[in-house]
Every structure is written in C-alpha cells, then in structure tokens.
Short mmCIF file of C-alpha atoms and ligand atoms in Angstrom, two decimals:
data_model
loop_
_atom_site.label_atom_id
_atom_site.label_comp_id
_atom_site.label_asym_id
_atom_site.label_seq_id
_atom_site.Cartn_x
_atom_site.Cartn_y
_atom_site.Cartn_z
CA UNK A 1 0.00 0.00 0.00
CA UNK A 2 2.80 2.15 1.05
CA UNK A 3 4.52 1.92 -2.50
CA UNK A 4 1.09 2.19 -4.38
CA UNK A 5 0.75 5.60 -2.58
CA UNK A 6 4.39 7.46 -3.01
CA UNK A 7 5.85 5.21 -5.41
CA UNK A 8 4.92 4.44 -9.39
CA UNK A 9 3.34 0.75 -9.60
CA UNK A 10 4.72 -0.48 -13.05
CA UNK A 11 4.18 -3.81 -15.33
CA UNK A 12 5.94 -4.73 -18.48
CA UNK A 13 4.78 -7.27 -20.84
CA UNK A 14 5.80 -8.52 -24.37
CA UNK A 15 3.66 -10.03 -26.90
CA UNK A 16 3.62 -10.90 -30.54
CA UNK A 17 3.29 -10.35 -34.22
CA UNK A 18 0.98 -12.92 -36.05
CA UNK A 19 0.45 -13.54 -39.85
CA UNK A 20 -3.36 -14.52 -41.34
CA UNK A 21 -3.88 -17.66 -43.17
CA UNK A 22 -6.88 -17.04 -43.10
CA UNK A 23 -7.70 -13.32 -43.54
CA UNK A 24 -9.49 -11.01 -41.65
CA UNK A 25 -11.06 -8.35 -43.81
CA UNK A 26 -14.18 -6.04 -43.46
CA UNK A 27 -16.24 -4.93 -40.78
CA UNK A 28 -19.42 -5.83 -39.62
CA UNK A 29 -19.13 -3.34 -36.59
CA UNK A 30 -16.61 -0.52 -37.28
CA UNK A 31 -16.71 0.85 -33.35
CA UNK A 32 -16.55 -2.75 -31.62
CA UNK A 33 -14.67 -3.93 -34.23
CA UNK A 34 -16.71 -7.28 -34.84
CA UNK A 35 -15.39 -8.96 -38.51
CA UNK A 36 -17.81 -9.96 -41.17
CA UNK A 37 -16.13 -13.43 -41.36
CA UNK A 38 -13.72 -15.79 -39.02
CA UNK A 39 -9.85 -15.91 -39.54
CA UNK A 40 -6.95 -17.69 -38.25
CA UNK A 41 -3.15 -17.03 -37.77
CA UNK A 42 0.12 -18.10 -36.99
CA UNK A 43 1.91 -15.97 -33.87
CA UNK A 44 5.57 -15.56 -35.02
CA UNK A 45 8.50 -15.74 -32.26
CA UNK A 46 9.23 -13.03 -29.91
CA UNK A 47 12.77 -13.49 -30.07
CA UNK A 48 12.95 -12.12 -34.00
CA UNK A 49 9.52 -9.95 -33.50
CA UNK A 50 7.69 -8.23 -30.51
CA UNK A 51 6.15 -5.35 -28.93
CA UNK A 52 7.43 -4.29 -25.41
CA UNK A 53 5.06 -2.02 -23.68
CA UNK A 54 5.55 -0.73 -19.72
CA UNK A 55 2.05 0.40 -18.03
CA UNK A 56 2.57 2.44 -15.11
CA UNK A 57 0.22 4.31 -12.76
CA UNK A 58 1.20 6.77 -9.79
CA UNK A 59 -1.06 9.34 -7.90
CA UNK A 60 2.05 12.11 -8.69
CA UNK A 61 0.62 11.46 -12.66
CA UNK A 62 -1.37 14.19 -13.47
CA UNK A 63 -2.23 13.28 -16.95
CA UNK A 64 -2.37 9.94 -19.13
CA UNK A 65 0.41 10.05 -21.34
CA UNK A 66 2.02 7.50 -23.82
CA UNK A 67 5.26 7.34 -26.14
CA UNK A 68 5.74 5.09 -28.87
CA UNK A 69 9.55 3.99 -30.12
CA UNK A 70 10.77 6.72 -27.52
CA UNK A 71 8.47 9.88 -29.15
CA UNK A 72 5.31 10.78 -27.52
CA UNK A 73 2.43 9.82 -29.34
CA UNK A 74 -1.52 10.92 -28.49
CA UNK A 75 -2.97 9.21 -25.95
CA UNK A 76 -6.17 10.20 -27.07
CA UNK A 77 -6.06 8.00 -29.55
CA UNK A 78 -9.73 6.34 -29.40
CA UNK A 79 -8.58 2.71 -30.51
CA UNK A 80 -5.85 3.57 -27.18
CA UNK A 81 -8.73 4.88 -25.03
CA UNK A 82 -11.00 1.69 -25.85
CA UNK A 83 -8.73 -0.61 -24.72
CA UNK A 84 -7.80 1.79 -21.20
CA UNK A 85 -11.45 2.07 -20.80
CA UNK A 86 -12.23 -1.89 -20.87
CA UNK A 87 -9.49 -2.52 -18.86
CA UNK A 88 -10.38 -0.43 -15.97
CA UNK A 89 -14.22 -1.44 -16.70
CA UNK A 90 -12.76 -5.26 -15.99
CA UNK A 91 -10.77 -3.94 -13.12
CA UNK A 92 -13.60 -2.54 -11.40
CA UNK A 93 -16.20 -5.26 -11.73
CA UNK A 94 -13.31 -7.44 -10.50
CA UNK A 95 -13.39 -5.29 -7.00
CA UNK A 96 -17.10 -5.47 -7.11
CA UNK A 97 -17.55 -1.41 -6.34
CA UNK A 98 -15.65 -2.59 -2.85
CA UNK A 99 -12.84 -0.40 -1.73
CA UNK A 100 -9.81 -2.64 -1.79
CA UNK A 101 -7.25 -0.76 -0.50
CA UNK A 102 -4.57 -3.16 -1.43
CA UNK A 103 -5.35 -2.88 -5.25
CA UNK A 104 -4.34 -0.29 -7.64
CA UNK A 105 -6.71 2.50 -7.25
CA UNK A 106 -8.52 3.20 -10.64
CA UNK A 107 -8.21 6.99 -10.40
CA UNK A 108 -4.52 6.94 -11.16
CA UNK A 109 -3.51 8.96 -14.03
CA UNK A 110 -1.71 6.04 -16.34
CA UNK A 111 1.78 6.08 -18.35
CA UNK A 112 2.53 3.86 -21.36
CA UNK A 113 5.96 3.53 -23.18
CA UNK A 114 6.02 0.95 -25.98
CA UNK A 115 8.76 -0.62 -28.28
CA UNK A 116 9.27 -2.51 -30.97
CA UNK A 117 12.32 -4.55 -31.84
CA UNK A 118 12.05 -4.63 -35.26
CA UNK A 119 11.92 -1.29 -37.44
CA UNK A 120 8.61 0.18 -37.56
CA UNK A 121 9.94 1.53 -41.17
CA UNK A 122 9.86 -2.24 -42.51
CA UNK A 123 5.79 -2.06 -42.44
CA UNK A 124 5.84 -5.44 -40.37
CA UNK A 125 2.17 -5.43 -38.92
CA UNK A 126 3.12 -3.71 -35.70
CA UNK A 127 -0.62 -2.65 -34.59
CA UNK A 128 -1.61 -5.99 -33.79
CA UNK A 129 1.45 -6.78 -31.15
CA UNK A 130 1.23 -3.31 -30.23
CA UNK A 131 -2.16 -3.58 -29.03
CA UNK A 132 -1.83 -7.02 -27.73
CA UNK A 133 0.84 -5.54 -25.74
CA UNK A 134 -0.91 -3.06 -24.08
CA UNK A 135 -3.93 -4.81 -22.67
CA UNK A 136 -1.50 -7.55 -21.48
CA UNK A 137 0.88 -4.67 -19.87
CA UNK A 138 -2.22 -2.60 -18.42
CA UNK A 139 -3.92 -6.66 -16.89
CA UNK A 140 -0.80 -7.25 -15.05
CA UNK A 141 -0.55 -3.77 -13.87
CA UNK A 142 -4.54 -3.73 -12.58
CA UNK A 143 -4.05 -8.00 -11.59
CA UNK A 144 -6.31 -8.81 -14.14
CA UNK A 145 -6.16 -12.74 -14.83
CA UNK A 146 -9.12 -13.49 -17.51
CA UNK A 147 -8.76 -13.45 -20.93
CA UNK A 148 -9.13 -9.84 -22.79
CA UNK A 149 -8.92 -11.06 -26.30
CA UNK A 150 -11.87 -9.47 -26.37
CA UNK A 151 -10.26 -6.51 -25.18
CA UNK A 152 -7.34 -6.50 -27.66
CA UNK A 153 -9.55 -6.96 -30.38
CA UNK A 154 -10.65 -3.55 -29.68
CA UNK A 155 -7.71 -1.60 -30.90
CA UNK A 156 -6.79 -3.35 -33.95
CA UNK A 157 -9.08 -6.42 -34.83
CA UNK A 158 -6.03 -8.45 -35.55
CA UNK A 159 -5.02 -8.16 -32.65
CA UNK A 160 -7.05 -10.16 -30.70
CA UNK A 161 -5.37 -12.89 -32.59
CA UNK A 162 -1.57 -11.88 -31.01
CA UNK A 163 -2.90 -12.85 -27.05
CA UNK A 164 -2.17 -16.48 -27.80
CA UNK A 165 0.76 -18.48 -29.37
CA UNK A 166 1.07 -21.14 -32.10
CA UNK A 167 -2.19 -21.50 -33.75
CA UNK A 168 -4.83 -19.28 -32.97
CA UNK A 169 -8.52 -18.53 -34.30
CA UNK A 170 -10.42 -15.53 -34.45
CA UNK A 171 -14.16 -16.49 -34.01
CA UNK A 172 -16.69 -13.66 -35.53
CA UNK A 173 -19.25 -14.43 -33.16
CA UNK A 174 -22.83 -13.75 -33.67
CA UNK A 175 -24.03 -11.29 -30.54
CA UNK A 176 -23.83 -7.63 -31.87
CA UNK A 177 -22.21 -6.37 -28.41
CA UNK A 178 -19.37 -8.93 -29.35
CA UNK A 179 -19.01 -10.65 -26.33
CA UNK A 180 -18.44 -14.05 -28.22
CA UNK A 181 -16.09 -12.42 -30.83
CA UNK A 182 -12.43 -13.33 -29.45
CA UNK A 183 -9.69 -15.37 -30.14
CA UNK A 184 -8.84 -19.10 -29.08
CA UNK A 185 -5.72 -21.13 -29.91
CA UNK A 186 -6.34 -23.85 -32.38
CA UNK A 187 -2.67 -25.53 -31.32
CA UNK A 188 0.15 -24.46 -29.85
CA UNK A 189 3.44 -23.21 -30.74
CA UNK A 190 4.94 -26.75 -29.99
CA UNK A 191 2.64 -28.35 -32.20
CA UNK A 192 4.38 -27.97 -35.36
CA UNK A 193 8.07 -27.82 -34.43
CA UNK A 194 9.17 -28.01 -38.31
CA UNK A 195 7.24 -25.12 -39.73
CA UNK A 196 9.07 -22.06 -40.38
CA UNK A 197 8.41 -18.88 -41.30
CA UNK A 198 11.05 -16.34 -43.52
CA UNK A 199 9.48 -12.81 -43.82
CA UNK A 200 10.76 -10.99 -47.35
CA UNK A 201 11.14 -7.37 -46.19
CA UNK A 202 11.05 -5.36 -49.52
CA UNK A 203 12.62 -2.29 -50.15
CA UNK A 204 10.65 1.05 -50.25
CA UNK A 205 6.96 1.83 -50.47
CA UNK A 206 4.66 2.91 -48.36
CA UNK A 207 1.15 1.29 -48.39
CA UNK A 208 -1.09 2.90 -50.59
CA UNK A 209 -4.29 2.39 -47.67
CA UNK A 210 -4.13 1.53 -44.49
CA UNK A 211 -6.29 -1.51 -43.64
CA UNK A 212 -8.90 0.41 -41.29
CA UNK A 213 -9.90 2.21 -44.08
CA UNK A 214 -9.32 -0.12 -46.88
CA UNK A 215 -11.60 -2.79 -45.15
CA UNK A 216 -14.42 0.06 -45.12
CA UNK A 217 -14.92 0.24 -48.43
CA UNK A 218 -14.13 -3.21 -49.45
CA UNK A 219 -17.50 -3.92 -47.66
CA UNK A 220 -18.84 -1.11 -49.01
CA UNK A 221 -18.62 -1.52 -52.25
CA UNK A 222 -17.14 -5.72 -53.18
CA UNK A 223 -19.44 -8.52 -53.95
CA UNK A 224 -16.78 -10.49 -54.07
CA UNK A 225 -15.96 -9.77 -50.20
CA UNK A 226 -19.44 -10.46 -49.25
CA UNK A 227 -19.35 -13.51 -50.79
CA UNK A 228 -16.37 -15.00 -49.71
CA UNK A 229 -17.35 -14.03 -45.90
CA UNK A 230 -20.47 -15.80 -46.52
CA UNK A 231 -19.43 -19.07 -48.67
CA UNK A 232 -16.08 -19.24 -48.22
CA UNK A 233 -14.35 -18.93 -45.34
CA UNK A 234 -16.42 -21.24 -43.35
CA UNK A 235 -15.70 -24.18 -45.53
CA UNK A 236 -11.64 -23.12 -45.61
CA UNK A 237 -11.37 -22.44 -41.83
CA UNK A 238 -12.27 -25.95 -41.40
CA UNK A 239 -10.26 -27.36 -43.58
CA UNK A 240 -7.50 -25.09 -42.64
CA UNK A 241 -8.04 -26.31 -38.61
CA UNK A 242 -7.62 -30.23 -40.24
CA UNK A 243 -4.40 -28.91 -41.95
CA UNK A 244 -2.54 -27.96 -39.19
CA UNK A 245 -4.46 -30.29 -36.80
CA UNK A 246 -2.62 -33.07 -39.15
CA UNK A 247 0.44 -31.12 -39.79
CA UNK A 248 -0.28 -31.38 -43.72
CA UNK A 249 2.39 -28.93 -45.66
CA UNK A 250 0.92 -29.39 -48.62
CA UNK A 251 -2.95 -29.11 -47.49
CA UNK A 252 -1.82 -25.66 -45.48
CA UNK A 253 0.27 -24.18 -47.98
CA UNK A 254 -2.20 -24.32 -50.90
CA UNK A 255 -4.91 -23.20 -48.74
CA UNK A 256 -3.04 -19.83 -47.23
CA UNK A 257 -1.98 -18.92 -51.13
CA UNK A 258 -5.30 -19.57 -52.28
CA UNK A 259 -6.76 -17.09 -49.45
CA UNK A 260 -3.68 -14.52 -49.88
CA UNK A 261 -5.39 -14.65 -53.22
CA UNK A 262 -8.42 -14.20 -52.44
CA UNK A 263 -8.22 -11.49 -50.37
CA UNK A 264 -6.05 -9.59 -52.75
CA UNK A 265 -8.91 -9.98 -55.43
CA UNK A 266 -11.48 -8.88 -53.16
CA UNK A 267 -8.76 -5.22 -53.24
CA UNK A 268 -9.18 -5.52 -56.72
CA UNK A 269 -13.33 -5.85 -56.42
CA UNK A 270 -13.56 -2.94 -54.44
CA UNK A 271 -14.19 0.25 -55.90
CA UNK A 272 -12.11 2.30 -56.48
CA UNK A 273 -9.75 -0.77 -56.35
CA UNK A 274 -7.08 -0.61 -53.73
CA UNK A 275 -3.30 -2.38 -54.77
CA UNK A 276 -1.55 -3.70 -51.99
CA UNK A 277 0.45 -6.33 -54.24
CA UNK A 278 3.37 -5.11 -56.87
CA UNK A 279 5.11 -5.93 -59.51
CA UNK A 280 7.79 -7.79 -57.21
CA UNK A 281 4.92 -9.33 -54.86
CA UNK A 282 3.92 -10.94 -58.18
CA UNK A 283 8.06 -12.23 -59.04
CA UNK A 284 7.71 -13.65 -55.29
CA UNK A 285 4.37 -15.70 -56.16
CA UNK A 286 5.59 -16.73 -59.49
CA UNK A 287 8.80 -17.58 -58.09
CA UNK A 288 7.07 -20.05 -55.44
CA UNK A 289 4.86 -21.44 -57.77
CA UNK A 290 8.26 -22.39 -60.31
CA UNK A 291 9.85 -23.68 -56.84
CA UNK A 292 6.71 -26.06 -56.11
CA UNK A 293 6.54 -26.96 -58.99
CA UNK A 294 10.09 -27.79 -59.89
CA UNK A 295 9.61 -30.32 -56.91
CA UNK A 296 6.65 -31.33 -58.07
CA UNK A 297 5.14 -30.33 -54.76
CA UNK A 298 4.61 -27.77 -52.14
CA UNK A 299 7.21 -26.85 -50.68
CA UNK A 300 6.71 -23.09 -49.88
CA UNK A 301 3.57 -21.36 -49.59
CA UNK A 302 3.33 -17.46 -49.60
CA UNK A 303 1.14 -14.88 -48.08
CA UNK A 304 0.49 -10.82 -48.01
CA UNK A 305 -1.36 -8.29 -45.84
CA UNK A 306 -2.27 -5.15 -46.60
CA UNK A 307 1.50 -4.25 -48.09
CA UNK A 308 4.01 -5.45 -50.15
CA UNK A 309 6.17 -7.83 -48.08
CA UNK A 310 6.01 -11.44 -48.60
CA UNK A 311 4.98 -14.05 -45.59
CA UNK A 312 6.49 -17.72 -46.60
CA UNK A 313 5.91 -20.90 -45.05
CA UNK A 314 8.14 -23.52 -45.32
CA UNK A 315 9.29 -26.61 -43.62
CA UNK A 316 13.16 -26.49 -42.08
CA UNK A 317 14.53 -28.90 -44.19
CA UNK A 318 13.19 -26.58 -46.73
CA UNK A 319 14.65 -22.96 -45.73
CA UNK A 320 18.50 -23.19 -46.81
CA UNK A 321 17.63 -24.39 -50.05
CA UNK A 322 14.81 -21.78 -50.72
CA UNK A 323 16.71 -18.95 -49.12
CA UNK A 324 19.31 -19.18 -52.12
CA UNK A 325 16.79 -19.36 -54.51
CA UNK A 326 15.53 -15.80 -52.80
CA UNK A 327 19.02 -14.55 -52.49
CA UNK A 328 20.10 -15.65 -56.65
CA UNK A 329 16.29 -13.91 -57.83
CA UNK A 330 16.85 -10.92 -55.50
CA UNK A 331 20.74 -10.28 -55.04
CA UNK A 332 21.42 -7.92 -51.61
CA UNK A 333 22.35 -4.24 -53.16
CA UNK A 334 24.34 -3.84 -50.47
CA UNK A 335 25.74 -4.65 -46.65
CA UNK A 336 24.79 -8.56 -48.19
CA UNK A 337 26.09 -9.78 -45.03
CA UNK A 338 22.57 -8.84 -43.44
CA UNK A 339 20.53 -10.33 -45.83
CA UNK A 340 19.22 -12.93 -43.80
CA UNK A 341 18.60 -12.09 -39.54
CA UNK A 342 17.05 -14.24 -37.42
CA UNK A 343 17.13 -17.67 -37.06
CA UNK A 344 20.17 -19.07 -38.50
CA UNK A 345 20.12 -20.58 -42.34
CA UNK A 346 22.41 -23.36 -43.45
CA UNK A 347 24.11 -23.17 -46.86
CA UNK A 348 22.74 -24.79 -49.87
CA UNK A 349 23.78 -25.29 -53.48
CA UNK A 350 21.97 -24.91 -55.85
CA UNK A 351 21.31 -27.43 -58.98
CA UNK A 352 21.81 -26.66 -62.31
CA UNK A 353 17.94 -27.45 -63.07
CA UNK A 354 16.84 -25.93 -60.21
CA UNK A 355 18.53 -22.53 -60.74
CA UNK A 356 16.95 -23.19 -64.45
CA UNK A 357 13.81 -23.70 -63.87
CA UNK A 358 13.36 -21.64 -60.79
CA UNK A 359 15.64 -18.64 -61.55
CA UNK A 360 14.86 -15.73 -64.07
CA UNK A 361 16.43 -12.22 -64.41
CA UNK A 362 18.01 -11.73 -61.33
CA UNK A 363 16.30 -8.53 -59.67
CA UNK A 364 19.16 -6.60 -57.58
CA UNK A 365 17.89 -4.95 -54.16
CA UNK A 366 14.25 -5.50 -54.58
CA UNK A 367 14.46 -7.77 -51.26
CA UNK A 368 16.29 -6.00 -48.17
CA UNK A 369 16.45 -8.67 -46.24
CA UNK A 370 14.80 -11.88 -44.94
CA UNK A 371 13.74 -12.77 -41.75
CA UNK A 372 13.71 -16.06 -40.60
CA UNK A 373 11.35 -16.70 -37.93
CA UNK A 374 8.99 -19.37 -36.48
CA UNK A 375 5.42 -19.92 -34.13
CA UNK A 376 6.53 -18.71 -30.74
CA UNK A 377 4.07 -18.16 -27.84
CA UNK A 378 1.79 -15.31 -26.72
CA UNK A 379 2.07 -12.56 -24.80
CA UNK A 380 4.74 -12.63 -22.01
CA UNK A 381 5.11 -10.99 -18.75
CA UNK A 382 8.93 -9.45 -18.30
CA UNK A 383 9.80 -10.21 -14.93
CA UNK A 384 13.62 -7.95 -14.57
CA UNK A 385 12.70 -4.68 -13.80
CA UNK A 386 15.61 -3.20 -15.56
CA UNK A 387 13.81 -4.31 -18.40
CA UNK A 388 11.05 -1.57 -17.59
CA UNK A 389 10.29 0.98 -20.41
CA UNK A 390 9.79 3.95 -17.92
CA UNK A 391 11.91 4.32 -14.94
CA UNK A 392 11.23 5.14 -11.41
CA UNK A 393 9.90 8.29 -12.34
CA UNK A 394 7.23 7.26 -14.73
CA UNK A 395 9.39 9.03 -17.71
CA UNK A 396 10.94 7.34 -20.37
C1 DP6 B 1 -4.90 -7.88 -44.16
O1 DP6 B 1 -6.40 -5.72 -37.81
O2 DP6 B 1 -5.00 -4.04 -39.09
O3 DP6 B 1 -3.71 -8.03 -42.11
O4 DP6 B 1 -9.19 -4.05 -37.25
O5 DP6 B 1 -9.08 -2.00 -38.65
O6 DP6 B 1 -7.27 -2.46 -37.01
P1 DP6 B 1 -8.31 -3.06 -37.96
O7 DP6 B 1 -7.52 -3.83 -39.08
P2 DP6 B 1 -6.28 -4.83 -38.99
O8 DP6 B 1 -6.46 -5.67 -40.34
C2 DP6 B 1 -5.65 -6.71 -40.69
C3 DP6 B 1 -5.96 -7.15 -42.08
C4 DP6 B 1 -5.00 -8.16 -42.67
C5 DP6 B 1 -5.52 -9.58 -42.52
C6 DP6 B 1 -5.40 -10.23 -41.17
O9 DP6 B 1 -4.48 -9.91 -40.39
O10 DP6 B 1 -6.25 -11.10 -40.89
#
C-alpha cells in the first residue's frame, strides 16, 4: 500500500506479431470492431519480432500520457482509449464497487511507453502486437487474470489474434455487443516444431491504404468480399483447422496462397480498387509457384497483408535451399552480409535445373532482407525490472 501511494506501480509485458492464413477483412461493426467473417493465424517468435510495452500508474501522474519507439504519441487516440477504458471497466467489476485498498486505485492517471524490436519503417504489422501488448501490460498492472482477447480486439481487430501463441482462431461471433467475438488457440506453438516462417522485407513503399480504411470500403462496395465471408471462409477455416491439426504442408500451404489470393482480389473488387500487391509481390508468387513446382510439390507457400512484403511458409529442411533461390532472384544491393537475420540458415547449393527452372532475371535490391522466424508463444510478462520501459519516475 505504502509503494502504491508514493511510489509508481509499473508492469511490463511482451507479446507478438501474427500472420493470417486465413484473412481477416471487413467490418461488420466498425466501433466494436466485430469482422464480417472468421480468420486464423500463426503468432511468429518473440525473439525475432515483438512489442514491449511498460504500463505504469502513480497518484504524482497528473495526466495519461504515452510514447511510442521513444516519441510521444496521443494518448487520445480512441482505438488507445478503448482498450484503457475496458481494462479499468474489468478492473472494477473485479473489485465489485468494494474499496480494496490493497489494489491499484482506478483513479490513477496512467503512463505507457512501448517498443518494438524490429523497425517500424519495414511495415511489419506492428498494430496488432502493439495492441496485444498493451492490454496484457495494463492486466498485469490492474491484476487482471481473464482473458481480454476481447479486449485487444478492440484496438486493432487483428489483434485479438496476437494474445495467444502457435495456432490461434479468431471467431466472428454472432451477438452484436461482441461478447463471443475473441480469439482461441487452435494448437500451440509446440505443435508444429518443423514449420518455419522467412518474412521478405522489400525495399521502399509505403502502403497505398491503411487496412482500417481499406476494409471500409471493401465492404462497401465488393461482392466479391461479401461472398467469400459468406461461402467461403467457413468451408476453408475448417479445412485449414484439419491442416494444421494433421500437420499437412501441402494441405496448409495451398490453402493460405489460395486465401492470400483471395483477399487480394477482393482489393481488386472494391471500388475504387485498392493495390496492396506489386510488380515484385507478383516475381515472389511466381517464383514459389516455379519452386513447387520444380519439386513437383509444395514446398513453400506465400502470403500478403495489406503491403508489399512477402509471408512464406516452409518446412526447415526446406529454408536453406529456398533462401538461395531468394538470395540468386533478388541479389542484396548492399551490406549482403545482413541479408538474412534471425534464425540461422544453413548453406545450400543450388542445382543446375533448379537454378533453371526456378531462376529468371536476377532482380538486384528489390528484397532488403529476410527474416527467418517461427510460431513462438503469446504474450509474455517481463519479470527484470531493468527491463522496464519507464523508470522510477514514470518518464521514459
Ligand atoms: C490484411 O487488424 O489491421 O492483415 O481491425 O481495422 O485495425 P483493424 O484492421 P487490422 O487488419 C488486418 C488485415 C489483414 C488480414 C489479417 O491480419 O487477418
């Protein structure tokens, strides 16, 4: 009690980036955030990609404040205030309206300070660990212990999806106050210890529309959209559950190119259409579909959000081999010695018929670099308080 009253209570958390298979997109309640169909995505590892946000509350705080990478950002933010608002709305049903003098008292004015430790520049989708981040961050500071998917979802939809590891679905629900619209893991991290993930971080370009917006007027204006929420993704989110359930490449490969696919048509069937794919997002596709089918199977399965890197799948024994094919198709301009970060890659050489069939006109610099990642778990609590984003002054 004594250090709740003169000191600055303070809890840091980390949590994760995750990648759709199955893709969110549109909006059947812009405010709540509620989607117009189910999706279902793999959380990548914390140790190559993660959010690390620091809650802290004092009564010395005379205003809510937050800073994002180190610069103050606006705390005003109403995606930022939803998620401080549901927290504190949990917090106090928790107490029951009793005065518990031990607990955190609700009044206190709130600092956030939140990191990423990957470059927010490289258009990796940040919002979704970001927000994950702070609801876990802002439950341990308040000793909230249930599970606030539902809370996450309400800054950034997808990120309702980045409170659990491995495998994790994002049910729409049906109520329109979207109590049953939250996020449930389908497997864990552990459950598919060969799958890996390299992340093609392309040079330049800013996306055209942000995904908020975009979404918006894909359900405006797409029939395609509405049809694929409606007879589509029920059938593939089922088969998609089998595929990883039985750890079938091949099954969950096709399936998450055939919905990258989709959901970039549905950009095109909106009007006016909205490009998130470019010329090099298409080299990437054709180059994995002259990989697979080189091997006469496949072997590595792409994806894209709403901008122009590339998401692949692969299996390990898989990696090495295609990283060369990446590295011959898009040479490193320059420091080539960072071309691939993360999780190590072995050397491979290439056959003659491979490098034939696979390899066209090499394309110099169009790929920065590639990350190699995997599934990791969901949001973590960060124990070493020298690891705290704010120090004992509440300030960054
Ligand atoms: C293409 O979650 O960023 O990445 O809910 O408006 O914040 P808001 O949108 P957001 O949309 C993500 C769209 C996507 C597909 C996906 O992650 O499922």
């Amino acid at each position: 009690a004594m250090a709740a009253e003169r000191g600055v209570a303070m809890a840091t958390c980390t949590a994760p980036v995750n990648i759709a298979v199955i893709k969110y997109w549109g909006k059947r309640d812009t405010d709540l955030i509620l989607p117009i169909n189910s999706s279902l995505s793999v959380t990548l590892h914390q140790d190559q990609l993660k959010t690390t946000t620091t809650a802290a509350a004092s009564r010395d705080f005379t205003e809510d404040r937050l800073w994002l990478n180190g610069k103050e950002a606006d705390v005003g933010h109403p995606r930022v205030q939803a998620c401080l608002r549901e927290v504190r709305r949990l917090a106090r049903k928790r107490r029951g309206g009793g005065e518990d003098t031990a607990a955190l008292s609700l009044s206190y004015k709130i600092h956030i300070a939140s990191e990423n430790n990957f470059p927010t520049a490289a258009g990796l989708a940040s919002s979704a660990a970001g927000y994950a981040c702070l609801v876990s961050a802002l439950a341990r500071l308040y000793g909230l212990e249930e599970e606030l998917s539902e809370v996450a979802r309400r800054g950034s939809g997808s990120a309702c999806r980045s409170m659990f590891g491995g495998f994790v679905q994002w049910q729409r629900g049906e109520r329109p106050d979207g109590t049953d619209s939250l996020a449930l893991q389908v497997a864990p991290e552990t459950h598919w210890p060969e799958l890996r993930v390299l992340v093609l971080v392309v040079s330049g370009e800013k996306k055209p529309v942000g995904s908020t917006a975009g979404m918006q007027t894909s359900v405006e204006t797409s029939p395609l959209l509405k049809h694929r929420a409606e007879a589509v993704v029920p059938e593939r989110l089922s088969q998609m559950m089998r595929h990883i359930q039985e750890r079938d490449f091949e099954g969950f490969g096709q399936l998450a190119m055939r919905d990258s696919n989709q959901f970039h048509a549905t950009c095109l069937d909106t009007f006016p259409p909205i490009f998130y794919l470019t010329d090099l997002s298409r080299q990437i596709i054709a180059l994995a579909h002259r990989y697979n089918a080189h091997h006469g199977h496949t072997k590595v399965a792409y994806t894209f959000d709403a901008g122009p890197n590339a998401v692949i799948f692969a299996l390990a024994d898989t990696v090495a081999e295609f990283v060369e094919v990446v590295r011959r198709s898009f040479p490193p301009a320059t420091n080539g010695d960072q071309f691939v970060r993360g999780l190590p890659v072995g050397s491979a050489v290439l056959s003659q018929e491979l490098v034939a069939a696979v390899v066209t006109e090499p394309v110099p610099g169009a790929v920065q670099y590639i990350l190699h990642t995997k599934p990791g778990p969901g949001p973590q609590l960060v124990d070493d308080p020298s690891q705290h984003l704010l120090g004992a002054d509440g300030l960054p």
